[in-house]
CSV table of C-alpha atoms in Angstrom, one decimal:
chain,number,residue,atom,x,y,z
A,841,MET,CA,-44.9,4.7,-24.9
A,842,PRO,CA,-43.2,1.4,-24.9
A,843,PRO,CA,-42.3,-0.2,-21.7
A,844,ASP,CA,-38.9,0.4,-20.3
A,845,ARG,CA,-36.4,-2.4,-21.1
A,846,PRO,CA,-34.9,-4.3,-18.0
A,847,PRO,CA,-31.4,-3.0,-17.6
A,848,THR,CA,-28.4,-5.0,-19.1
A,849,GLY,CA,-24.7,-5.0,-18.7
A,850,ARG,CA,-23.3,-1.6,-17.1
A,851,ARG,CA,-26.7,-0.3,-16.7
A,852,ARG,CA,-27.7,-3.4,-14.9
A,853,LEU,CA,-24.6,-2.6,-12.3
A,854,ILE,CA,-25.6,0.9,-11.9
A,855,ALA,CA,-29.6,0.3,-11.1
A,856,ALA,CA,-28.3,-2.5,-8.5
A,857,ALA,CA,-26.2,-0.3,-6.6
A,858,GLY,CA,-29.1,2.4,-6.7
A,859,PHE,CA,-31.4,0.0,-5.7
A,860,ALA,CA,-29.1,-1.1,-2.6
A,861,ALA,CA,-28.7,2.4,-1.6
A,862,ALA,CA,-32.3,3.0,-1.6
A,863,MET,CA,-33.6,0.1,0.1
A,864,PRO,CA,-34.0,0.5,4.0
A,865,ALA,CA,-31.6,-1.0,6.2
A,866,PRO,CA,-33.3,-4.5,7.0
A,867,ALA,CA,-34.2,-5.1,3.3
A,868,ALA,CA,-30.6,-4.5,2.3
A,869,ARG,CA,-29.0,-6.8,4.9
A,870,ALA,CA,-31.4,-9.6,3.7
A,871,LEU,CA,-29.6,-9.7,0.5
A,872,LEU,CA,-26.4,-10.3,2.0
A,873,PRO,CA,-25.2,-14.3,1.6
A,874,GLY,CA,-26.6,-16.1,4.3
A,875,GLY,CA,-23.3,-17.8,4.5
A,876,ALA,CA,-19.8,-16.7,3.6
A,877,THR,CA,-16.5,-17.7,3.7
A,878,LEU,CA,-13.2,-15.6,4.0
A,879,LEU,CA,-9.9,-17.4,2.6
A,880,VAL,CA,-7.2,-16.4,4.9
A,881,PRO,CA,-3.5,-16.9,4.8
A,882,GLY,CA,-1.9,-19.2,7.2
A,883,PRO,CA,-0.9,-20.0,9.8
A,884,GLU,CA,-3.6,-20.9,12.3
A,885,ASN,CA,-3.2,-18.0,14.9
A,886,GLY,CA,-1.0,-16.1,12.8
A,887,ALA,CA,-1.2,-12.3,12.0
A,888,HIS,CA,-3.7,-12.7,9.3
A,889,GLU,CA,-5.9,-15.0,11.0
A,890,ARG,CA,-6.0,-12.8,14.0
A,891,TRP,CA,-6.7,-10.0,11.8
A,892,SER,CA,-9.6,-11.7,10.0
A,893,SER,CA,-11.1,-12.8,13.3
A,894,ARG,CA,-12.2,-9.9,14.6
A,895,LEU,CA,-13.3,-8.5,10.8
A,896,ALA,CA,-15.5,-11.8,10.3
A,897,ALA,CA,-17.4,-10.9,13.5
A,898,PHE,CA,-18.4,-7.4,12.5
A,899,LEU,CA,-19.0,-8.4,9.0
A,900,ALA,CA,-21.7,-11.2,10.6
A,901,ARG,CA,-23.5,-8.9,12.7
A,902,GLY,CA,-23.5,-6.1,9.8
A,903,GLY,CA,-24.8,-8.5,7.4
A,904,THR,CA,-28.0,-10.1,9.2
A,905,PRO,CA,-28.3,-11.8,12.4
A,906,ALA,CA,-28.4,-15.3,10.4
A,907,ALA,CA,-25.3,-14.8,8.6
A,908,VAL,CA,-22.3,-17.3,9.4
A,909,VAL,CA,-19.1,-16.0,8.2
A,910,GLU,CA,-16.6,-18.6,8.4
A,911,ARG,CA,-12.8,-18.4,8.0
A,912,LYS,CA,-10.6,-21.1,5.6
A,913,VAL,CA,-6.9,-21.0,6.8
A,914,LEU,CA,-5.0,-21.5,3.8
A,915,GLY,CA,-1.0,-21.8,3.1
A,916,GLY,CA,1.6,-19.6,4.6
A,917,PRO,CA,1.8,-15.8,5.8
A,918,ASP,CA,2.9,-14.6,2.6
A,919,GLY,CA,-0.8,-15.3,1.1
A,920,VAL,CA,0.3,-16.9,-2.4
A,921,THR,CA,-1.7,-20.2,-1.9
A,922,ALA,CA,-5.0,-18.5,-0.5
A,923,ALA,CA,-4.6,-16.2,-3.5
A,924,ASN,CA,-4.4,-19.0,-6.1
A,925,ARG,CA,-7.1,-20.6,-4.5
A,926,PHE,CA,-9.1,-17.7,-4.9
A,927,ALA,CA,-8.4,-16.5,-8.3
A,928,ALA,CA,-9.0,-20.1,-9.5
A,929,LEU,CA,-12.4,-21.6,-7.7
A,930,VAL,CA,-14.2,-18.5,-6.6
A,931,GLU,CA,-17.3,-17.6,-8.5
A,932,PRO,CA,-18.6,-13.6,-8.5
A,933,ASP,CA,-21.3,-14.4,-6.2
A,934,GLY,CA,-20.4,-12.6,-3.0
A,935,ARG,CA,-20.1,-15.6,-1.0
A,936,THR,CA,-16.5,-15.8,-1.1
A,937,LEU,CA,-14.1,-13.1,-0.3
A,938,LEU,CA,-10.1,-13.2,0.3
A,939,VAL,CA,-8.0,-11.7,2.6
A,940,LEU,CA,-5.3,-10.5,0.4
A,941,SER,CA,-1.8,-9.9,2.2
A,942,GLY,CA,1.0,-7.5,1.2
A,943,GLY,CA,3.2,-10.3,0.6
A,944,ALA,CA,1.0,-11.5,-2.3
A,945,ALA,CA,1.2,-8.7,-3.8
A,946,GLN,CA,5.0,-8.3,-3.5
A,947,ALA,CA,5.5,-12.1,-4.6
A,948,ARG,CA,3.8,-11.0,-7.9
A,949,LEU,CA,5.5,-7.8,-8.2
A,950,VAL,CA,8.9,-9.7,-8.0
A,951,GLY,CA,7.7,-12.5,-10.6
A,952,ASP,CA,7.5,-15.5,-8.0
A,953,PRO,CA,7.0,-18.8,-9.8
A,954,ARG,CA,4.5,-19.9,-7.1
A,955,VAL,CA,2.1,-17.1,-8.2
A,956,ARG,CA,-0.8,-18.1,-10.7
A,957,PHE,CA,-3.3,-15.7,-9.7
A,958,ASP,CA,-4.7,-12.6,-11.9
A,959,THR,CA,-5.8,-9.5,-9.6
A,960,ALA,CA,-7.3,-7.6,-12.4
A,961,GLY,CA,-10.8,-6.6,-11.3
A,962,TRP,CA,-10.8,-7.4,-7.7
A,963,LEU,CA,-12.8,-5.3,-5.8
A,964,PRO,CA,-11.8,-4.0,-2.1
A,965,VAL,CA,-14.3,-4.0,0.8
A,966,CYS,CA,-11.9,-2.9,3.4
A,967,ALA,CA,-8.0,-2.9,4.6
A,968,ALA,CA,-5.5,-2.2,6.8
A,969,GLU,CA,-2.4,-0.3,6.0
A,970,GLY,CA,0.5,-0.2,8.2
A,971,LEU,CA,3.6,2.1,8.5
A,972,ALA,CA,6.9,1.0,6.5
A,973,VAL,CA,10.2,2.9,8.3
A,974,VAL,CA,13.8,2.6,7.2
A,975,ALA,CA,15.4,3.2,10.6
A,976,GLY,CA,19.2,2.9,11.7
A,977,ARG,CA,21.3,3.1,14.7
A,978,ALA,CA,22.5,6.6,13.7
A,979,ASP,CA,22.0,9.3,11.6
A,980,MET,CA,22.0,8.4,7.7
A,981,ALA,CA,24.5,10.7,7.0
A,982,SER,CA,27.0,9.1,9.3
A,983,PHE,CA,27.5,6.1,7.0
A,984,GLY,CA,29.6,5.6,3.9
A,985,THR,CA,28.7,2.0,3.5
A,986,VAL,CA,25.5,1.2,4.9
A,987,ARG,CA,24.5,-2.6,5.9
A,988,VAL,CA,21.1,-3.4,5.5
A,989,ALA,CA,19.2,-6.6,6.8
A,990,LEU,CA,17.7,-8.3,4.1
A,991,GLY,CA,15.3,-11.6,4.5
A,992,GLY,CA,16.3,-12.4,0.9
A,993,ALA,CA,15.8,-11.0,-2.7
A,994,GLY,CA,11.9,-11.1,-3.1
A,995,SER,CA,11.5,-9.8,0.6
A,996,PRO,CA,9.9,-6.6,1.5
A,997,ALA,CA,13.3,-4.9,2.4
A,998,ALA,CA,14.6,-4.8,-1.0
A,999,ALA,CA,12.6,-2.0,-1.9
A,1000,ALA,CA,14.7,-0.1,1.1
A,1001,LEU,CA,17.7,-1.4,-0.2
A,1002,CYS,CA,16.9,-0.3,-3.9
A,1003,GLY,CA,15.7,3.0,-2.5
A,1004,LEU,CA,19.0,3.8,-0.5
A,1005,GLY,CA,21.0,3.0,-3.9
A,1006,MET,CA,19.0,5.6,-5.4
A,1007,MET,CA,19.8,7.9,-2.7
A,1008,GLY,CA,23.8,7.4,-3.7
A,1009,LEU,CA,24.2,5.7,-0.8
A,1010,ASP,CA,26.7,2.4,-0.9
A,1011,ALA,CA,24.0,0.1,0.8
A,1012,VAL,CA,25.2,-3.4,1.3
A,1013,PRO,CA,22.4,-6.2,2.1
A,1014,VAL,CA,23.4,-8.6,5.1
A,1015,VAL,CA,20.9,-11.8,3.6
A,1016,GLY,CA,19.1,-14.2,5.8
A,1017,LEU,CA,17.5,-12.2,8.2
A,1018,ALA,CA,14.0,-12.5,9.1
A,1019,PRO,CA,12.1,-9.6,10.7
A,1020,LEU,CA,12.9,-10.3,14.5
A,1021,GLN,CA,16.5,-11.6,13.6
A,1022,ALA,CA,16.8,-8.0,11.6
A,1023,GLU,CA,15.9,-6.1,14.6
A,1024,ALA,CA,18.3,-8.1,16.9
A,1025,ALA,CA,21.1,-7.7,14.4
A,1026,LEU,CA,20.5,-3.9,14.7
A,1027,LEU,CA,20.6,-4.1,18.3
A,1028,ALA,CA,23.6,-5.8,18.4
A,1029,GLY,CA,25.5,-3.7,16.0
A,1030,ASN,CA,25.8,-6.4,12.9
A,1031,VAL,CA,23.6,-4.1,10.5
A,1032,ASP,CA,23.2,-0.5,10.3
A,1033,ALA,CA,19.9,-0.2,9.0
A,1034,VAL,CA,16.4,-2.3,8.9
A,1035,LEU,CA,12.7,-2.0,7.4
A,1036,LEU,CA,10.5,-1.7,10.1
A,1037,HIS,CA,6.8,-2.5,8.7
A,1038,GLY,CA,3.5,-3.6,9.9
A,1039,PRO,CA,1.8,-3.1,13.3
A,1040,ASP,CA,3.7,-1.2,16.4
A,1041,VAL,CA,6.2,0.4,14.2
A,1042,PRO,CA,6.8,3.5,16.4
A,1043,ALA,CA,7.2,1.2,19.5
A,1044,ARG,CA,9.4,-1.2,18.0
A,1045,MET,CA,11.7,1.7,16.6
A,1046,ALA,CA,11.7,3.0,20.5
A,1047,ALA,CA,12.7,-0.3,21.5
A,1048,LEU,CA,15.6,-0.5,19.2
A,1049,SER,CA,16.8,3.2,19.9
A,1050,ALA,CA,16.5,3.4,16.3
A,1051,ARG,CA,16.7,6.6,14.2
A,1052,PRO,CA,13.8,7.0,11.3
A,1053,TRP,CA,15.7,8.0,8.1
A,1054,PHE,CA,12.7,7.8,5.6
A,1055,THR,CA,9.1,6.1,5.4
A,1056,LEU,CA,8.6,3.9,2.0
A,1057,ASP,CA,5.7,5.7,0.5
A,1058,ALA,CA,3.4,4.6,-2.2
A,1059,ALA,CA,1.9,7.9,-3.6
A,1060,GLY,CA,4.8,10.5,-3.1
A,1061,ALA,CA,3.8,11.8,0.2
A,1062,ARG,CA,4.6,11.8,3.7
A,1063,ASP,CA,2.9,9.4,6.3
A,1064,ALA,CA,0.7,11.3,8.5
A,1065,ALA,CA,1.9,9.8,11.5
A,1066,LEU,CA,5.3,10.6,11.0
A,1067,ALA,CA,5.0,13.9,9.3
A,1068,GLU,CA,8.3,14.9,10.5
A,1069,VAL,CA,10.2,12.3,8.5
A,1070,PRO,CA,10.8,12.5,5.0
A,1071,CYS,CA,9.2,10.0,2.3
A,1072,MET,CA,11.4,8.0,0.3
A,1073,SER,CA,10.2,9.8,-2.9
A,1074,GLU,CA,11.5,13.3,-1.7
A,1075,MET,CA,15.1,11.4,-1.5
A,1076,VAL,CA,15.6,9.4,-4.6
A,1077,SER,CA,17.1,10.1,-7.9
A,1078,GLY,CA,17.4,8.1,-11.1
A,1079,PRO,CA,15.2,6.3,-13.8
A,1080,THR,CA,11.6,7.5,-13.6
A,1081,VAL,CA,10.3,4.1,-14.4
A,1082,LEU,CA,12.3,2.6,-11.4
A,1083,ARG,CA,11.0,5.1,-8.8
A,1084,VAL,CA,7.7,3.8,-10.0
A,1085,ALA,CA,8.5,0.4,-9.3
A,1086,VAL,CA,10.1,1.0,-5.9
A,1087,GLN,CA,6.8,3.0,-4.9
A,1088,ALA,CA,4.9,-0.2,-6.2
A,1089,ALA,CA,7.2,-2.5,-3.8
A,1090,ALA,CA,6.3,0.1,-1.2
A,1091,ALA,CA,2.7,-0.2,-1.3
A,1092,ALA,CA,3.1,-3.9,-1.0
A,1093,VAL,CA,4.9,-3.4,1.9
A,1094,ARG,CA,2.2,-1.0,3.5
A,1095,LEU,CA,-0.5,-3.2,2.4
A,1096,HIS,CA,-1.0,-5.4,5.7
A,1097,ALA,CA,-4.3,-7.1,4.4
A,1098,ALA,CA,-7.4,-6.2,2.3
A,1099,LEU,CA,-10.5,-8.0,2.1
A,1100,VAL,CA,-11.6,-8.2,-1.8
A,1101,LEU,CA,-14.4,-9.9,-3.7
A,1102,PRO,CA,-13.8,-11.0,-7.1
A,1103,ALA,CA,-14.1,-9.0,-10.5
A,1104,LEU,CA,-17.3,-9.2,-11.9
A,1105,THR,CA,-19.3,-9.1,-8.3
A,1106,LEU,CA,-22.7,-7.5,-8.5
A,1107,ALA,CA,-22.4,-3.9,-7.5
A,1108,ASP,CA,-25.4,-4.7,-5.0
A,1109,ARG,CA,-23.2,-7.2,-3.2
A,1110,VAL,CA,-20.0,-5.1,-3.3
A,1111,ALA,CA,-22.0,-2.2,-1.6
A,1112,LEU,CA,-23.4,-4.6,0.6
A,1113,TRP,CA,-20.4,-6.0,2.0
A,1114,ARG,CA,-18.9,-2.5,2.1
A,1115,GLY,CA,-21.7,-1.5,4.2
A,1116,ALA,CA,-21.6,-4.5,6.7
A,1117,ALA,CA,-17.8,-3.4,7.3
A,1118,ALA,CA,-18.5,0.1,8.4
A,1119,ARG,CA,-19.1,-0.8,12.1
A,1120,TRP,CA,-15.5,-2.7,11.9
A,1121,LEU,CA,-13.6,0.8,10.4
A,1122,GLU,CA,-15.3,2.3,13.0
A,1123,GLU,CA,-14.0,0.3,15.8
A,1124,GLU,CA,-10.6,-0.2,14.3
A,1125,ALA,CA,-10.3,3.6,14.2
A,1126,ARG,CA,-10.1,3.9,17.7
A,1127,SER,CA,-9.0,0.5,19.1
A,1128,ALA,CA,-5.5,0.1,20.9
A,1129,THR,CA,-5.4,-3.2,19.8
A,1130,THR,CA,-4.9,-2.2,16.3
A,1131,ALA,CA,-1.9,0.3,16.8
A,1132,GLY,CA,0.1,1.2,13.8
A,1133,LEU,CA,-2.4,-0.4,11.4
A,1134,ARG,CA,-4.8,2.2,9.7
A,1135,PRO,CA,-8.2,0.8,8.6
A,1136,LEU,CA,-9.3,1.6,5.4
A,1137,SER,CA,-12.6,1.6,3.7
A,1138,GLY,CA,-12.9,-0.3,0.1
A,1139,ALA,CA,-12.5,3.2,-1.6
A,1140,GLU,CA,-9.7,4.4,0.6
A,1141,ALA,CA,-8.1,1.0,0.1
A,1142,ALA,CA,-8.5,1.2,-3.8
A,1143,PRO,CA,-5.4,3.4,-4.7
A,1144,LEU,CA,-3.0,1.2,-2.1
A,1145,LEU,CA,-4.3,-1.8,-4.0
A,1146,SER,CA,-3.7,-0.4,-7.6
A,1147,ALA,CA,-0.5,0.8,-6.6
A,1148,ALA,CA,0.5,-2.7,-5.0
A,1149,LEU,CA,-1.2,-4.9,-7.7
A,1150,ALA,CA,-1.4,-2.9,-11.0
A,1151,PRO,CA,1.9,-1.1,-11.8
A,1152,PRO,CA,3.0,-0.4,-15.5
A,1153,PRO,CA,4.2,-3.6,-16.8
A,1154,GLU,CA,7.8,-1.7,-17.7
A,1155,ALA,CA,7.9,-0.6,-13.6
A,1156,ALA,CA,7.5,-4.4,-12.8
A,1157,LEU,CA,10.2,-5.4,-15.7
A,1158,ALA,CA,12.6,-2.6,-14.2
A,1159,TYR,CA,12.3,-4.0,-10.6
A,1160,ARG,CA,12.8,-7.4,-11.7
A,1161,ASP,CA,15.7,-6.3,-13.9
A,1162,TRP,CA,17.5,-4.4,-10.6
A,1163,LEU,CA,16.6,-7.9,-8.6
A,1164,LEU,CA,18.7,-9.7,-11.1
A,1165,SER,CA,21.8,-7.3,-11.4
A,1166,ARG,CA,21.6,-6.5,-7.7
A,1167,LEU,CA,20.6,-9.6,-5.6
A,1168,ASN,CA,20.9,-12.3,-8.4
A,1169,TRP,CA,16.8,-12.8,-8.4
A,1170,ARG,CA,15.7,-14.6,-11.3
A,1171,ALA,CA,11.5,-14.2,-11.9
A,1172,ALA,CA,9.5,-16.5,-13.1
């Protein structure tokens, strides 16, 4: 019989994944890069920098005792600068990973002119998903016109405004309110509803004496943490393409951060980084410091990232058209 040919292309990726799975743990760990860099959205000591600090420590221990996982903080909290750098400069050798923020996904969805990255083929290692709840100072049915706190036309709360409109409510944006300002405005009675997202949503909602109206959902299902609260998809009506668009916006809101590798990273490196993240996943699942953030494995994170980063083109266009007609937002 002729000798076996060395695997190429797709066969090489499959063979590499099988080889990594079959290796003893010490041998597998030895294949991880001796040094790696995480590109992290700023600022220093910001939410993503703190999140990545704990993650990097677990990745170093899960890879090899000699591994050094450095973090490089770039740009602001929306993560656009970090994502642009990752897309432009990173080679698929498994040595550089990106902490992708939901803000970067939101900016891409709305057509922010700063966005110069293409997410096609990016591979999630792990992620953290947060709650996203529209809450008000009274029951939703008690309002004729609803004043909704909004940071700006391209902000996450625009998805809540769009959802309320698709429910047939007269929703009026109160623009220029950052998240903390929005919560203060709700307490003062200057707005009727806010979007709460990220960590500690139940505690923040209780502190505001706010009532949950609905959750923003990315997949048409209620959030297990608030199973008694309806999700947006249960309540909206209107063009299917706009409903899909708002679900994409909701996925971006729910995505706190994801650790991703570039497209074409070899399967053995992807598998090994995911294995290195396994201990972090276990610890985060029972850590009180991550209240309100749900840790996700790479496989679990894939649908959320797909919804946030790769909505159908017609859905993204429909959302941008709505932003233009409703909030005068002009995409790139």
